[in-house]
mmCIF file of C-alpha atoms in Angstrom:
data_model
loop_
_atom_site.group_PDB
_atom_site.id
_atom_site.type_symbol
_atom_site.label_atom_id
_atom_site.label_comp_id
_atom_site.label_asym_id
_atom_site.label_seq_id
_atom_site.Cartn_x
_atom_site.Cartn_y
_atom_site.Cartn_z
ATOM 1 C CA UNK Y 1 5.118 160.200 -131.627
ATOM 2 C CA UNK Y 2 2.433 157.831 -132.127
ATOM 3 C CA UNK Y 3 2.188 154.180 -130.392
ATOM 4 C CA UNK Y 4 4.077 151.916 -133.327
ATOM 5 C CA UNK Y 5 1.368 149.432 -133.831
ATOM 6 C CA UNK Y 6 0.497 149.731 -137.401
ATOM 7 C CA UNK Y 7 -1.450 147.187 -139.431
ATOM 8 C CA UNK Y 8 -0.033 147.171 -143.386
ATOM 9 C CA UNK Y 9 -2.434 145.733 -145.823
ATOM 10 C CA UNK Y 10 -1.387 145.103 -148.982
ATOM 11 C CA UNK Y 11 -3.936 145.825 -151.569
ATOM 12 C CA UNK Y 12 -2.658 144.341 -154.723
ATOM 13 C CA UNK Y 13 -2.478 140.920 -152.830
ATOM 14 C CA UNK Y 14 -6.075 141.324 -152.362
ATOM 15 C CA UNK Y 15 -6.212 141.870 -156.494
ATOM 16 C CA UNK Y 16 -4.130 138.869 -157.145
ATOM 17 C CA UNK Y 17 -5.774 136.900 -154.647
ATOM 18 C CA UNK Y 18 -9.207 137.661 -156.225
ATOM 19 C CA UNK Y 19 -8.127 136.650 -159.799
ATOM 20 C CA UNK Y 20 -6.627 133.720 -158.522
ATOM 21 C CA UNK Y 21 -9.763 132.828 -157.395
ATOM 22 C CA UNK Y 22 -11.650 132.988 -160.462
ATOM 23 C CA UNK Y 23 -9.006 131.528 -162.450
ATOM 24 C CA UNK Y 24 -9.635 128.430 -160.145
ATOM 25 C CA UNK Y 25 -13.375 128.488 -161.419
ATOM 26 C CA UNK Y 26 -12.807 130.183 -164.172
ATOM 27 C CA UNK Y 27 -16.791 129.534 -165.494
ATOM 28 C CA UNK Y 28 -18.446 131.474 -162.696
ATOM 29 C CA UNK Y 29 -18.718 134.922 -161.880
ATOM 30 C CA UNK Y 30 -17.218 136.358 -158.226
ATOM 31 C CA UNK Y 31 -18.166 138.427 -155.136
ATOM 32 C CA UNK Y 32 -15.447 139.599 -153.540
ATOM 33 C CA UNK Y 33 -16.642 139.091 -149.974
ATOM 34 C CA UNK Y 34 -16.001 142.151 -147.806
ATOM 35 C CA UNK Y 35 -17.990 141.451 -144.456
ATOM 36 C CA UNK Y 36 -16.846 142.339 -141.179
ATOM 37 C CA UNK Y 37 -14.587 144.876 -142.332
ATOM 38 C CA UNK Y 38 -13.274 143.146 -145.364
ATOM 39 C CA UNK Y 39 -11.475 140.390 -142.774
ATOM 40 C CA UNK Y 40 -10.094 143.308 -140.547
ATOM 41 C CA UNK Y 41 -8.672 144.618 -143.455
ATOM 42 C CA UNK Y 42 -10.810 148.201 -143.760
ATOM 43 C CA UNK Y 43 -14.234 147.294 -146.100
ATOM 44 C CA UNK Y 44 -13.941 150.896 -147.456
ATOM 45 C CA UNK Y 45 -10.540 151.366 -148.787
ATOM 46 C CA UNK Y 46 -10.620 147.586 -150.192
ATOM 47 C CA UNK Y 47 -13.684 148.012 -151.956
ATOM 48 C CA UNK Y 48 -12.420 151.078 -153.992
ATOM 49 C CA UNK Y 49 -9.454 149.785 -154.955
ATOM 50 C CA UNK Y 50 -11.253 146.341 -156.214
ATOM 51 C CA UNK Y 51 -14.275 148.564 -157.469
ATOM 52 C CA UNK Y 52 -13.696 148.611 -161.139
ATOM 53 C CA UNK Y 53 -12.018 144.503 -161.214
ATOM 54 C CA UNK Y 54 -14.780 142.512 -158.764
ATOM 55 C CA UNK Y 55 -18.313 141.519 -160.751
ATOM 56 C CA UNK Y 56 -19.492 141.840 -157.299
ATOM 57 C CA UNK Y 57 -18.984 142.471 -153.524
ATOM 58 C CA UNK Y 58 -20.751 140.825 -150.661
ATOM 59 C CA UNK Y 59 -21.454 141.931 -147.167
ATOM 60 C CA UNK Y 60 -23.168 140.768 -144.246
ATOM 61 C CA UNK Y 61 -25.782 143.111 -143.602
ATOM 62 C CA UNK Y 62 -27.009 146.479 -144.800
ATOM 63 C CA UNK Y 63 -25.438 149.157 -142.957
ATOM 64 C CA UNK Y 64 -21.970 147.516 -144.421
ATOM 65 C CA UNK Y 65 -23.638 147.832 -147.801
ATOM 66 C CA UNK Y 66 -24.353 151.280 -147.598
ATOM 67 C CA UNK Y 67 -20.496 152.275 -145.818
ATOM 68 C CA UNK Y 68 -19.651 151.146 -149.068
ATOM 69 C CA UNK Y 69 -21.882 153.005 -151.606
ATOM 70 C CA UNK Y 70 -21.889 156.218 -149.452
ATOM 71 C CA UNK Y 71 -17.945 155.695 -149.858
ATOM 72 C CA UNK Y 72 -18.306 156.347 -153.420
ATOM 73 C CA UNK Y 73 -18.327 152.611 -154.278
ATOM 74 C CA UNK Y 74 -20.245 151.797 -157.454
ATOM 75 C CA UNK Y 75 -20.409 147.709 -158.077
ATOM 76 C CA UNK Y 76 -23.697 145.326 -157.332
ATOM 77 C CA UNK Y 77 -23.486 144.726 -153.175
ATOM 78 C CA UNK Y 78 -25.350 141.277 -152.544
ATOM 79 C CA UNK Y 79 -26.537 141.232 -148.409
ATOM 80 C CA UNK Y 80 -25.369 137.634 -147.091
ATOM 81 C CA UNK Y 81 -28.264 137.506 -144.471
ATOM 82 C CA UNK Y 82 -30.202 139.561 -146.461
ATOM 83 C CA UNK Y 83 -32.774 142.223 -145.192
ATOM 84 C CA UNK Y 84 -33.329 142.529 -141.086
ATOM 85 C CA UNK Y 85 -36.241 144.731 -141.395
ATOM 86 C CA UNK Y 86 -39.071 145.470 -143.878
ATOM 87 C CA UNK Y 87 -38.054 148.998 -145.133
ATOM 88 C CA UNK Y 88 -34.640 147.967 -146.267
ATOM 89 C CA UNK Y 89 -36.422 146.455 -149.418
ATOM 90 C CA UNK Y 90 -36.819 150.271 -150.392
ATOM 91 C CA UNK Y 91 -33.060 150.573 -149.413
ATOM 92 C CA UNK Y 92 -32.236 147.898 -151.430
ATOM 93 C CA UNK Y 93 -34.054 149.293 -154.378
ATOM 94 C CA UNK Y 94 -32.639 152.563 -153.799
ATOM 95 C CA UNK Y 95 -29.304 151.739 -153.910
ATOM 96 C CA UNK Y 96 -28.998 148.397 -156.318
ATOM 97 C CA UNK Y 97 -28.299 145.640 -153.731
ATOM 98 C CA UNK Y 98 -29.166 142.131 -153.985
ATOM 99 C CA UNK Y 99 -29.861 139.781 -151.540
ATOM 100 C CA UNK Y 100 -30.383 136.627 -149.994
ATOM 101 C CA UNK Y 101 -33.539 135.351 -148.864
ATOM 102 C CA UNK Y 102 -34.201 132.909 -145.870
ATOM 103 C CA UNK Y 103 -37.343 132.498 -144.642
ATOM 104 C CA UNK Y 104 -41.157 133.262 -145.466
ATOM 105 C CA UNK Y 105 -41.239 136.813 -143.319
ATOM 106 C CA UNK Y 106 -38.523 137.839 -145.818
ATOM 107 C CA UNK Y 107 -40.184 136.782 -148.758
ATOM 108 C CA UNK Y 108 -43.909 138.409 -147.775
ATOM 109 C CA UNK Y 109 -42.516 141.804 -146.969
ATOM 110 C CA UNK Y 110 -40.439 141.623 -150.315
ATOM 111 C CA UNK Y 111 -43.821 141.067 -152.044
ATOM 112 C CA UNK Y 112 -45.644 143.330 -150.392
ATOM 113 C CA UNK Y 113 -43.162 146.193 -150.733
ATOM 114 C CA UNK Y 114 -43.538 146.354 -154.252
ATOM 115 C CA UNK Y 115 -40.008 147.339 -155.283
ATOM 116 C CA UNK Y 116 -38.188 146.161 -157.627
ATOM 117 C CA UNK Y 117 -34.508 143.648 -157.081
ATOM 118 C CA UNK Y 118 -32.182 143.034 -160.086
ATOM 119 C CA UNK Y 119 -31.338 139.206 -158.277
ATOM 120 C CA UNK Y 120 -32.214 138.001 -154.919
ATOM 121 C CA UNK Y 121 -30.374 134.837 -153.995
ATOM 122 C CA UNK Y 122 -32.507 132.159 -152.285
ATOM 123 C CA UNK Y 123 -30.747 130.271 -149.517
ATOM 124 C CA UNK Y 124 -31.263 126.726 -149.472
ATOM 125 C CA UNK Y 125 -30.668 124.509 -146.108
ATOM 126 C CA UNK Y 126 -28.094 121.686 -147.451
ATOM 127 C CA UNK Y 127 -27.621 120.220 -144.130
ATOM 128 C CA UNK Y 128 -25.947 123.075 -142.106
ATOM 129 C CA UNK Y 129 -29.107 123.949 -139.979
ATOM 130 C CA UNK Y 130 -28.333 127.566 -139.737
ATOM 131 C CA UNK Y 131 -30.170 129.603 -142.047
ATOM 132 C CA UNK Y 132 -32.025 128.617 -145.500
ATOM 133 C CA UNK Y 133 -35.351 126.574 -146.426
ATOM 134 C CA UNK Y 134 -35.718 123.006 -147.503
ATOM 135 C CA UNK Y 135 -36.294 121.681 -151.265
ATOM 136 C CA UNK Y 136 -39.596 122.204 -151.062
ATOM 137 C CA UNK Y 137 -39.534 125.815 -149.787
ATOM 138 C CA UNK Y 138 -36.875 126.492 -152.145
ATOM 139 C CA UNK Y 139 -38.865 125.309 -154.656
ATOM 140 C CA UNK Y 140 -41.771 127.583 -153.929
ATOM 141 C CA UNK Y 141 -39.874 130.586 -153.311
ATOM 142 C CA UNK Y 142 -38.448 130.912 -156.495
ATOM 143 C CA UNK Y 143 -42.066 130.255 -157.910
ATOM 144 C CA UNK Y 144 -43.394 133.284 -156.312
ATOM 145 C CA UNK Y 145 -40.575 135.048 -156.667
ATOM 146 C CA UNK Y 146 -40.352 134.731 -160.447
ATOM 147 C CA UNK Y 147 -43.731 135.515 -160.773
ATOM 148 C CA UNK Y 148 -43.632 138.353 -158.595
ATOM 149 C CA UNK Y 149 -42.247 140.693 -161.658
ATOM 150 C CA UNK Y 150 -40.570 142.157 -158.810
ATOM 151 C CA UNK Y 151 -37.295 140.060 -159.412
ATOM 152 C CA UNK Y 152 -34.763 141.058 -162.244
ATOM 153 C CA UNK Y 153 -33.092 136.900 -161.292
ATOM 154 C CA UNK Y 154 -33.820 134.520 -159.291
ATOM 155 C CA UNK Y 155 -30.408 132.165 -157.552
ATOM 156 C CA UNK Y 156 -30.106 129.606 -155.352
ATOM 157 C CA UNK Y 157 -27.771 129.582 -152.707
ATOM 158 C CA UNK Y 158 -26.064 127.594 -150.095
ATOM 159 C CA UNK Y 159 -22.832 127.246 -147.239
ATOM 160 C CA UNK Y 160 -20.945 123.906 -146.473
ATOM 161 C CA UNK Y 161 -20.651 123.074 -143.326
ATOM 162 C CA UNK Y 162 -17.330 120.881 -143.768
ATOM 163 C CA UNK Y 163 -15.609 122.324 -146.796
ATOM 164 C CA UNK Y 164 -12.488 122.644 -145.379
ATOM 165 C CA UNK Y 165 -12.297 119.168 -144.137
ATOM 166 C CA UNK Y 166 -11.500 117.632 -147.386
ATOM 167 C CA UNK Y 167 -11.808 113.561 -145.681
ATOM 168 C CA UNK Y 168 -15.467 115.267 -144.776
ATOM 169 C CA UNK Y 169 -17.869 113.703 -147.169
ATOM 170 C CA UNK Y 170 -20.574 116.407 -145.716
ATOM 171 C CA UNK Y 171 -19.651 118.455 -148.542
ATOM 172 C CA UNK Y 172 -20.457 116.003 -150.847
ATOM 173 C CA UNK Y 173 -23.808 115.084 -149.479
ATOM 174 C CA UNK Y 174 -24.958 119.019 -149.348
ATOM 175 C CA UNK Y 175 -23.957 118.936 -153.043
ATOM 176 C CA UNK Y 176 -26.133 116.470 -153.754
ATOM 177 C CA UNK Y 177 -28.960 117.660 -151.989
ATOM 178 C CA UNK Y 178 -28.453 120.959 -153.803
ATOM 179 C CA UNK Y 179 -28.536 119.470 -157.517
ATOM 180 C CA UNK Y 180 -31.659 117.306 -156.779
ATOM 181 C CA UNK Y 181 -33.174 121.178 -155.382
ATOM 182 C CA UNK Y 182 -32.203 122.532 -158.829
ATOM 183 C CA UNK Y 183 -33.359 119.933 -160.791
ATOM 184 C CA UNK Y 184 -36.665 120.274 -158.801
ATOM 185 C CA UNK Y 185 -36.812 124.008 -159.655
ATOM 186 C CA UNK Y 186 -35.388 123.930 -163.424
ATOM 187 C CA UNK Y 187 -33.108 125.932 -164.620
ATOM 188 C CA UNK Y 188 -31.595 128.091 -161.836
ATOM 189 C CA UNK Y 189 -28.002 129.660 -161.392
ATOM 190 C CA UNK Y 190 -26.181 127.997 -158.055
ATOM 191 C CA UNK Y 191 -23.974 130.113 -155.362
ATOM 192 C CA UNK Y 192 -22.516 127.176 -153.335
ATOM 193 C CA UNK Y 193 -18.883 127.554 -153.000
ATOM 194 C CA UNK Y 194 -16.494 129.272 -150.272
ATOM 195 C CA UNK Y 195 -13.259 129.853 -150.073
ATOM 196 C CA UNK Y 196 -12.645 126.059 -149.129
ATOM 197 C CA UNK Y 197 -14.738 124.956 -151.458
ATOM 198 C CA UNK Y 198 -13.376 127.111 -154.240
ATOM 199 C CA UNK Y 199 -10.030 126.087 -153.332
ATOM 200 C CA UNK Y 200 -10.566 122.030 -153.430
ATOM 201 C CA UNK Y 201 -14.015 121.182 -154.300
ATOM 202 C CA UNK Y 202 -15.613 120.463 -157.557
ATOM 203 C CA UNK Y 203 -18.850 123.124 -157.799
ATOM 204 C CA UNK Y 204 -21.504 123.880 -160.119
ATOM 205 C CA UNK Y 205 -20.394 125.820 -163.030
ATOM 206 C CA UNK Y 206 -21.518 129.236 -164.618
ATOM 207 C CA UNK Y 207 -22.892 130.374 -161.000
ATOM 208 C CA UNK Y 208 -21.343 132.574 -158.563
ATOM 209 C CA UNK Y 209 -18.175 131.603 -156.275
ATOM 210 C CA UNK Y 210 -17.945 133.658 -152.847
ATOM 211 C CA UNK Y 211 -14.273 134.011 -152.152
ATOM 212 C CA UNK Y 212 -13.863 135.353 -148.300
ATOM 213 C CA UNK Y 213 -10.958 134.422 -146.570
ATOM 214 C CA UNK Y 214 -8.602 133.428 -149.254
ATOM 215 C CA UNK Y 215 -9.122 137.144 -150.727
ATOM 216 C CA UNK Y 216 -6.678 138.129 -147.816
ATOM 217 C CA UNK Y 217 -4.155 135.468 -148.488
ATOM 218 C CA UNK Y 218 -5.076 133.147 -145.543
ATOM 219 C CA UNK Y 219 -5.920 129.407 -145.649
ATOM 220 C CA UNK Y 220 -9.059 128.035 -144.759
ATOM 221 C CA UNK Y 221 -7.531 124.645 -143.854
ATOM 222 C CA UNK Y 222 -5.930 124.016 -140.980
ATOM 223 C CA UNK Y 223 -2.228 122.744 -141.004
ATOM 224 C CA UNK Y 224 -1.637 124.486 -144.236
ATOM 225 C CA UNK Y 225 -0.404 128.467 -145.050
ATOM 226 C CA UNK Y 226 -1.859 130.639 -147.457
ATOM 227 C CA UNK Y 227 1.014 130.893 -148.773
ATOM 228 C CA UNK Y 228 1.523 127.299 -149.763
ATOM 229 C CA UNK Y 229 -1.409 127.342 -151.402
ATOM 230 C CA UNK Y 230 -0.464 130.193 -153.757
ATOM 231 C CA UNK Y 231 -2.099 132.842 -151.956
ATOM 232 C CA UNK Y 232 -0.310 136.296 -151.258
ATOM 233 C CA UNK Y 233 -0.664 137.409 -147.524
ATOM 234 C CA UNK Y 234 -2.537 140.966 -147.365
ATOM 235 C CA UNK Y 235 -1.890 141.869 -143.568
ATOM 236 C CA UNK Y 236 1.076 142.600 -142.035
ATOM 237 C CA UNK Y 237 0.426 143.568 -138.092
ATOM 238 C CA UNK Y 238 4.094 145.226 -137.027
ATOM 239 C CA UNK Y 239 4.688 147.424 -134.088
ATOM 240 C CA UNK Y 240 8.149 148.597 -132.405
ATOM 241 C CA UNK Y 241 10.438 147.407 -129.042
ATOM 242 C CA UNK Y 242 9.254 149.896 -126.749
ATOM 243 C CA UNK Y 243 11.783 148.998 -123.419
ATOM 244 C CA UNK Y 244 14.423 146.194 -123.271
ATOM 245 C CA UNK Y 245 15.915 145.127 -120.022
ATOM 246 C CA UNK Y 246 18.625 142.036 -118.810
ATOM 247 C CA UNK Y 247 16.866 138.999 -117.248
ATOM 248 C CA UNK Y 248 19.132 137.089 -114.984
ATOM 249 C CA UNK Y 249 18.235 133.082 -114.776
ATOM 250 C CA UNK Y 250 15.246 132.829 -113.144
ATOM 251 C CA UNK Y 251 14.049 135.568 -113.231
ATOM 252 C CA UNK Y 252 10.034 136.058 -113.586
ATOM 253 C CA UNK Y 253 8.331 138.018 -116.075
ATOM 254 C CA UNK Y 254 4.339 139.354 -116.368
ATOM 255 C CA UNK Y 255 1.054 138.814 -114.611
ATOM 256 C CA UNK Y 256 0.972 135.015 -112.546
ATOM 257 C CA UNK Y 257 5.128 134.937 -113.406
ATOM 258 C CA UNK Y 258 3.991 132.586 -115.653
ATOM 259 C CA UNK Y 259 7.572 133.056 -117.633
ATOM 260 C CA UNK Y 260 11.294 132.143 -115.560
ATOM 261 C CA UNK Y 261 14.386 132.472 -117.841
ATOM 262 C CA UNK Y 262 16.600 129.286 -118.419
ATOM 263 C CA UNK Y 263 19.418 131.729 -118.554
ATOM 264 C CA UNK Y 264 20.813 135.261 -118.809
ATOM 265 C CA UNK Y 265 19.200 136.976 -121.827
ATOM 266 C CA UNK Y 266 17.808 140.324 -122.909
ATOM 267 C CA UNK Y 267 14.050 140.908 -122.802
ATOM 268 C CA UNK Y 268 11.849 143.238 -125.077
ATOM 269 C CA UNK Y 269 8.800 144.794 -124.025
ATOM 270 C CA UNK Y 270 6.663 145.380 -127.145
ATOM 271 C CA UNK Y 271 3.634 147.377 -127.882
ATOM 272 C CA UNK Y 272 0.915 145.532 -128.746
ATOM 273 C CA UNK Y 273 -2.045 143.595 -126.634
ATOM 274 C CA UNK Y 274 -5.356 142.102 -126.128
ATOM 275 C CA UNK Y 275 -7.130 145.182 -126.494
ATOM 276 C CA UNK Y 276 -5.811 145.701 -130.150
ATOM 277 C CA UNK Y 277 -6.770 142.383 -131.251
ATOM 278 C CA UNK Y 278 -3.352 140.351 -130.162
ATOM 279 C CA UNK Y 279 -4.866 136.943 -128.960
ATOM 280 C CA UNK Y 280 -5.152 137.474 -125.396
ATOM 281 C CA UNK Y 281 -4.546 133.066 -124.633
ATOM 282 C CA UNK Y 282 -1.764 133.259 -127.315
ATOM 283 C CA UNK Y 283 0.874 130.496 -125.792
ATOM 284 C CA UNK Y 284 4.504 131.116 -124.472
ATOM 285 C CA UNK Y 285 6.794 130.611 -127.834
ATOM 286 C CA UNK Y 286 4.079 132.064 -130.339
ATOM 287 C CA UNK Y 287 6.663 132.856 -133.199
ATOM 288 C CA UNK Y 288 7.207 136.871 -134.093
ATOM 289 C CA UNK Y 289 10.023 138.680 -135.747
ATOM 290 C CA UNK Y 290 12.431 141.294 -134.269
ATOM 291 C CA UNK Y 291 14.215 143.039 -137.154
ATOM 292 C CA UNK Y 292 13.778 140.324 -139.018
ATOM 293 C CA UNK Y 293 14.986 137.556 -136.687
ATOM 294 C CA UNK Y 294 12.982 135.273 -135.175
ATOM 295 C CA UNK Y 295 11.844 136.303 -131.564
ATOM 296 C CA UNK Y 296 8.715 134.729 -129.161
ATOM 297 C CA UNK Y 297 6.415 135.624 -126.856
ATOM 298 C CA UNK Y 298 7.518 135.362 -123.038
ATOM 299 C CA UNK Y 299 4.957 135.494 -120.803
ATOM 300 C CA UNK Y 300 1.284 136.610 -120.864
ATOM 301 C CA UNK Y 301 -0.287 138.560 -122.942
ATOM 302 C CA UNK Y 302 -1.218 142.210 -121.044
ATOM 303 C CA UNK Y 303 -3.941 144.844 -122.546
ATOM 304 C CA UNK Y 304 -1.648 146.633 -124.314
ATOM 305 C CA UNK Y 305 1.851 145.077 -124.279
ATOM 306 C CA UNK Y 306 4.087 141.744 -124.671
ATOM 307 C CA UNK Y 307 7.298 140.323 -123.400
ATOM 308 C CA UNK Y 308 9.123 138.870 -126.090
ATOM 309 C CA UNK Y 309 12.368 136.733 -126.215
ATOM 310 C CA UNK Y 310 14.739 136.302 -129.071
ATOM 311 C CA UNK Y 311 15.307 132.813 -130.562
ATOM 312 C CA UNK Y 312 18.928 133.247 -130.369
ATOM 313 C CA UNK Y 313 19.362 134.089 -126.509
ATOM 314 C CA UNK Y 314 22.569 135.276 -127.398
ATOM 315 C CA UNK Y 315 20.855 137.902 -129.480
ATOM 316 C CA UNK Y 316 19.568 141.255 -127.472
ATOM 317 C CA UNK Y 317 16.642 143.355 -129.128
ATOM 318 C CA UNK Y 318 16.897 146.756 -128.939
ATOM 319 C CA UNK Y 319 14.528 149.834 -128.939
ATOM 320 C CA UNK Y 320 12.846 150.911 -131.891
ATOM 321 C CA UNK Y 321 13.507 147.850 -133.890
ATOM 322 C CA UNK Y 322 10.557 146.091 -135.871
ATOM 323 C CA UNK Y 323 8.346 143.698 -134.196
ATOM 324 C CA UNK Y 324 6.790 141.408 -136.965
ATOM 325 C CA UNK Y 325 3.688 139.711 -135.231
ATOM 326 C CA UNK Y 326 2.076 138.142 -137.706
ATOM 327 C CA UNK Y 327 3.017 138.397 -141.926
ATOM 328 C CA UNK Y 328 5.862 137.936 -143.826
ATOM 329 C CA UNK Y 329 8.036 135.438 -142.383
ATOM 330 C CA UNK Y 330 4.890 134.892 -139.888
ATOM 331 C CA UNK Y 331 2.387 133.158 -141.457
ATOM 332 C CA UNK Y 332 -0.984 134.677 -139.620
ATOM 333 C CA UNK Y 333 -2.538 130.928 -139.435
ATOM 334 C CA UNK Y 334 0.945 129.748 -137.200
ATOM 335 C CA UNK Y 335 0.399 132.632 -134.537
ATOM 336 C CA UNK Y 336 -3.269 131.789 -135.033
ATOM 337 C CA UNK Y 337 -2.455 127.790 -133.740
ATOM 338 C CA UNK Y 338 -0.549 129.078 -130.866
ATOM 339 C CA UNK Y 339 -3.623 130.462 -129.700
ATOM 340 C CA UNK Y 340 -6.210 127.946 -130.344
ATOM 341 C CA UNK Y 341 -7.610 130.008 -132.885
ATOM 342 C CA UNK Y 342 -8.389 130.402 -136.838
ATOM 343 C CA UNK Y 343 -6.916 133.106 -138.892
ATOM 344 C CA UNK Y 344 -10.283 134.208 -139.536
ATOM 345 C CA UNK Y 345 -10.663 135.288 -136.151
ATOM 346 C CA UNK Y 346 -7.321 137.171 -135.678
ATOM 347 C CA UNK Y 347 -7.563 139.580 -138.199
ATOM 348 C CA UNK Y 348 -10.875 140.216 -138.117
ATOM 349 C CA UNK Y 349 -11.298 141.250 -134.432
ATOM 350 C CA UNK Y 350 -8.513 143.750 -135.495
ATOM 351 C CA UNK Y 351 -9.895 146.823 -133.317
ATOM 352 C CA UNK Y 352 -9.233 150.771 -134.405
ATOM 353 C CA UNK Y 353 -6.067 150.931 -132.386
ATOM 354 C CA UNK Y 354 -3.262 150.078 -135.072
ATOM 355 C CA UNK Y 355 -2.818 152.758 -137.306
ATOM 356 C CA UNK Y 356 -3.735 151.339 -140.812
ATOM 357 C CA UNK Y 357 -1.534 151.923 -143.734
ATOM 358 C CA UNK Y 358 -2.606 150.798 -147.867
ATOM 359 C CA UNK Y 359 0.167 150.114 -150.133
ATOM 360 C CA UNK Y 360 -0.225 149.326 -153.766
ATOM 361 C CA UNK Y 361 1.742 149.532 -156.568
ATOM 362 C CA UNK Y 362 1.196 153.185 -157.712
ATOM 363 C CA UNK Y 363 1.428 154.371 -154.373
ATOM 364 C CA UNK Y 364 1.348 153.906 -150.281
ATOM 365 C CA UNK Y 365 -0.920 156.039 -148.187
#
């Protein structure tokens, strides 16, 4: 037998979550953004299964871009932080991506590579300081660019800062920064909005929307579900009781003690830990699911297990049943506050450990 822990990921959530998006801004085109492993939620096998729906996919970097195409996948691949050397322009040529570009090393090795992009996406600095040239760059990129011949379309780009933060006005000021950039440049398609933005934010229309987060059904606000924002959760992270035992009142449990029992109760031992992704500083009462009752962590969080308690003390687990850690019933972004984290963050340090299993309509696999 094979340790339990077993990540499920829906892919027609990932579908509906996708149209959803562009239903929201229903003028602009959409990447489906599969960096970082799709979210923790396996690049490859999402990326087929969206292949002949998404106008577009987005990655990080290059090597992701080329997992994808040497997986059979056939859409436009845009690189987020474009090109990190000067020979991936040939790559990029070679296999149809587009990219963003950043800064002037990017744009002189483009032009003196001589190959050919369908669109490269010039990132504009709006006030986030990370990556991206100011109006006046911007404005001179895209001049060389266009006249390059080298450049199928030329698109401006930016990244909010504050989007989810909707009493933010940040958002509003990069916006405004960004129209008096286009209106400096002409007439220029705009790539401004994120999954926050998408969500709540009025953007420019007949551009290109970059739906990340909310693809796999989790919110980028905080104090809010994906759920209740009409998302469907894609992830389900379940694994199986693997011991039980009878704690007597106070009794001690894990590494420092750091968990007495108020009274006589049943404990379950459950495989799953820090080294599969589990948040290692996830707080005593983090909510779970034990055959479909509601359970919580007791204790610290070891490398490869957790104590867990029922709800109901009265209750006792026993072994073999379901452990629910997060999906369902437990909304990723609660466990995700218990450990002073994002949802982001949890399922996308996801490592190989849980076995991964793809369900769909037609079939499971």
């Amino acid at each position: 037998m094979a340790r339990p822990l077993t990540a499920t990921i829906n892919l027609d959530a990932i579908l509906n979550n996708y149209r959803y998006a562009k239903k929201l801004q229903p003028t602009c085109k959409a990447f489906a953004v599969v960096k970082s492993n799709a979210y923790g939620h396996g690049a490859v096998e999402v990326a087929r299964f969206l292949d002949k729906e998404v106008d577009a996919f987005a990655v990080a970097a290059i090597e992701e871009a080329l997992a994808l195409r040497h997986a059979g996948v056939e859409s436009p691949i845009m690189l987020l932080e474009g090109v990190f050397e000067a020979d991936e322009w040939a790559l990029c040529e070679q296999h149809g991506f587009w990219a963003a570009l950043e800064n002037a090393q990017q744009l002189s090795e483009l032009l003196s590579s001589q190959v050919s992009i369908e669109k490269v996406f010039v990132k504009l600095d709006t006030g986030m300081h990370r990556l991206g040239v100011d109006m006046d760059g911007a404005n001179d990129f895209v001049d060389q660019l266009r006249s390059s011949g080298q450049v199928g379309e030329v698109l401006l780009m930016t990244h909010f800062a504050c989007a989810d933060d909707l009493s933010d006005m940040a958002t509003m000021e990069q916006l405004a920064y960004f129209e008096r950039t286009r209106q400096l440049i002409g007439d220029i398609p705009a790539s401004v909005a994120n999954s926050a933005a998408i969500m709540k934010w009025s953007v420019p229309e007949g551009g290109w929307i970059r739906p990340g987060i909310m693809l796999y059904g989790i919110s980028p606000f905080a104090d809010v579900t994906g759920t209740q924002l009409g998302l469907q959760p894609a992830m389900t992270l379940s694994s199986k009781v693997m011991s039980v035992r009878s704690l007597k009142k106070g009794d001690t449990v894990g590494y420092g003690y750091s968990y007495e029992a108020q009274e006589d109760h049943v404990l379950a031992t459950v495989a799953v830990g820090y080294g599969d992704g589990y948040p290692r500083h996830a707080k005593e009462e983090t909510p779970l699911q034990i055959a479909g009752q509601s359970a919580y962590l007791a204790g610290r969080v070891s490398m490869d297990m957790i104590t867990v308690r029922m709800a109901d003390y009265h209750s006792a687990p026993e072994l073999g049943q379901e452990v629910v850690l997060w999906g369902g019933d437990v909304p990723v972004e609660q466990v995700a506050e218990y450990a002073d984290t994002i949802g982001y963050e949890l399922v996308t340090r996801m490592t190989a450990r849980p076995k991964y299993r793809y369900i769909n309509n037609d079939n499971s696999q």
